[in-house]
Amino acid sequence: MSQKTYVMIKPDAVARGFVGRIVQRFEDTGLIIERLEYGVVTQDEAAQNYREHEGKPFYAGLVDYITSGPVVKMVLSGPEAVAVCRKLMGATNPRDAAPGTIRGDFGLSVEANVVHGSDSPESAEREIAIFFGA
Ligand code: IDP
Ligand code: MG
């Protein structure tokens, strides 16, 4: 059954020139890129996207970082899209992410970890609405 997920190439990866290579890896999965947009995340969008982390010590830094420069926002669809993208991204901390995963290959630190991807179909629906509207 087809599923949608929200993926975002974070500011560090856009600034370092990895957009093409990262988009390629998502395309290589066979998932369909339904939406793709370059832009800057607003404070409000960042707060909505990361509301589950509000109150954590890294929250302020996370919002500052995700709004610090342009990102690439995508909606991908296909079978098990959420899990397929999470697996391709690798562990949250690039130091723990396997080689061959996007974070394992391009990540610098847990803060600058290259990509965001929805963690469930429910999160995906919510995040797609935040960044692309209902
Ligand atoms: P995820 O991006 O793999 O789903 P989450 O736990 O949802 O990971 O955290 C959201 C983002 O917050 C991470 O991608 C990472 O950039 C940042 N983050 C998570 N844990 C830490 C931490 O302990 N210190 C600093 N930043 C963190
Ligand atoms: Mg998460």
Coordinates of C-alpha atoms and ligand atoms in Angstrom, one line a residue:
M1 CA 0.0 0.0 0.0
S2 CA 1.3 3.4 -1.0
Q3 CA 2.3 5.7 1.8
K4 CA 3.6 9.3 1.9
T5 CA 6.5 10.7 3.9
Y6 CA 8.0 14.2 4.4
V7 CA 11.7 14.6 4.0
M8 CA 13.8 17.7 4.3
I9 CA 17.5 18.3 3.3
K10 CA 18.7 20.4 6.2
P11 CA 20.7 23.7 5.9
D12 CA 24.2 22.2 6.4
A13 CA 23.7 19.8 3.5
V14 CA 22.3 22.4 1.2
A15 CA 25.2 24.8 2.1
R16 CA 27.8 22.1 1.5
G17 CA 26.4 21.3 -2.0
F18 CA 24.9 17.8 -1.4
V19 CA 21.4 18.4 -2.7
G20 CA 21.9 16.5 -6.0
R21 CA 23.5 13.5 -4.4
I22 CA 21.0 13.2 -1.6
V23 CA 17.9 13.6 -3.9
Q24 CA 19.5 10.9 -6.1
R25 CA 19.6 8.4 -3.1
F26 CA 15.9 9.0 -2.4
E27 CA 15.1 8.5 -6.1
D28 CA 17.2 5.3 -6.2
T29 CA 14.8 3.7 -3.7
G30 CA 12.1 3.7 -6.3
L31 CA 9.8 6.0 -4.3
I32 CA 8.1 8.8 -6.2
I33 CA 9.0 12.4 -5.5
E34 CA 5.6 14.1 -5.4
R35 CA 6.7 17.5 -4.3
L36 CA 10.1 19.2 -4.2
E37 CA 10.7 22.8 -3.1
Y38 CA 13.6 24.9 -2.1
G39 CA 13.0 27.4 0.6
V40 CA 13.6 28.7 4.1
V41 CA 11.8 27.3 7.1
T42 CA 10.0 29.9 9.2
Q43 CA 10.2 30.0 13.0
D44 CA 6.5 29.0 13.2
E45 CA 7.0 26.0 10.9
A46 CA 10.1 24.9 12.8
A47 CA 8.1 25.1 16.1
Q48 CA 5.3 23.0 14.7
N49 CA 7.6 20.4 13.1
Y50 CA 9.6 20.0 16.3
R51 CA 6.9 20.4 18.9
E52 CA 7.6 17.0 20.4
H53 CA 11.1 18.3 21.4
E54 CA 9.9 21.5 23.1
G55 CA 11.5 21.8 26.5
K56 CA 14.5 19.6 25.7
P57 CA 18.0 21.1 26.1
F58 CA 18.7 21.0 22.4
Y59 CA 15.3 22.5 21.3
A60 CA 16.4 26.2 20.9
G61 CA 19.5 25.2 18.9
L62 CA 17.4 22.9 16.7
V63 CA 15.0 25.6 15.8
D64 CA 17.8 28.1 15.2
Y65 CA 19.6 25.6 13.0
I66 CA 16.7 24.5 10.8
T67 CA 15.8 28.2 10.1
S68 CA 19.4 29.2 9.5
G69 CA 19.4 28.8 5.7
P70 CA 17.7 27.3 2.8
V71 CA 16.4 23.7 2.9
V72 CA 14.9 21.3 0.3
K73 CA 11.5 20.0 1.2
M74 CA 10.1 16.9 -0.4
V75 CA 7.1 14.6 -0.3
L76 CA 7.9 11.0 -1.3
S77 CA 5.4 8.3 -1.9
G78 CA 5.4 4.5 -2.3
P79 CA 5.3 1.3 -0.4
E80 CA 6.5 1.7 3.2
A81 CA 7.8 5.2 2.3
V82 CA 8.3 6.2 6.0
A83 CA 10.4 3.2 6.9
V84 CA 12.3 3.1 3.6
C85 CA 13.4 6.8 4.1
R86 CA 14.3 6.4 7.7
K87 CA 16.5 3.4 6.9
L88 CA 18.2 5.3 4.1
M89 CA 18.8 8.3 6.4
G90 CA 20.5 6.2 9.1
A91 CA 20.8 6.8 12.9
T92 CA 20.1 10.3 14.3
N93 CA 23.7 10.8 15.4
P94 CA 25.9 10.4 12.3
R95 CA 28.6 8.8 14.5
D96 CA 26.2 5.9 15.0
A97 CA 24.9 5.9 11.4
A98 CA 26.1 3.0 9.2
P99 CA 28.2 3.8 6.1
G100 CA 26.0 3.9 3.0
T101 CA 23.3 5.8 4.9
I102 CA 22.9 9.5 4.1
R103 CA 23.8 10.6 7.7
G104 CA 26.6 8.0 7.8
D105 CA 28.1 9.4 4.7
F106 CA 27.4 13.1 4.9
G107 CA 26.6 13.9 8.6
L108 CA 28.9 16.1 10.7
S109 CA 27.2 16.0 14.1
V110 CA 23.9 15.2 15.7
E111 CA 22.9 18.9 15.2
A112 CA 24.1 19.0 11.5
N113 CA 22.8 15.6 10.5
V114 CA 21.8 16.4 6.9
V115 CA 18.2 15.2 6.7
H116 CA 14.9 15.1 8.4
G117 CA 12.3 12.4 7.8
S118 CA 8.9 11.7 9.3
D119 CA 8.9 8.9 11.9
S120 CA 5.4 7.6 11.2
P121 CA 2.6 7.9 8.7
E122 CA 0.7 10.2 11.2
S123 CA 3.8 12.4 11.5
A124 CA 4.1 12.5 7.8
E125 CA 0.5 13.7 7.3
R126 CA 1.1 16.4 9.9
E127 CA 4.4 17.5 8.5
I128 CA 3.3 17.6 4.9
A129 CA 0.4 19.9 6.0
I130 CA 2.9 22.2 7.8
F131 CA 5.2 22.5 4.9
F132 CA 3.0 22.1 1.8
G133 CA -0.5 22.9 3.2
A134 CA -3.4 20.6 3.5
Ligands
IDP1 P1 15.3 12.1 14.1 O1 15.7 13.3 13.2 O2 16.3 11.0 13.7 O3 13.9 11.7 14.0 P2 14.8 13.2 16.7 O4 15.0 12.4 18.0 O5 13.4 13.3 16.2 O6 15.7 12.5 15.6 O7 15.4 14.6 16.9 C1 15.2 15.6 15.9 C2 16.5 16.3 15.6 O8 17.0 16.9 16.8 C3 17.6 15.3 15.2 O9 17.6 15.1 13.8 C4 18.8 16.1 15.6 O10 19.3 17.0 14.6 C5 18.4 16.9 16.8 N1 18.8 16.2 18.0 C6 18.2 15.0 18.5 N2 18.8 14.6 19.7 C7 19.8 15.6 19.9 C8 20.7 15.8 21.0 O11 20.8 15.0 21.9 N3 21.5 16.9 20.9 C9 21.4 17.8 19.8 N4 20.5 17.6 18.8 C10 19.7 16.6 18.9
MG2 MG 12.2 12.7 14.6

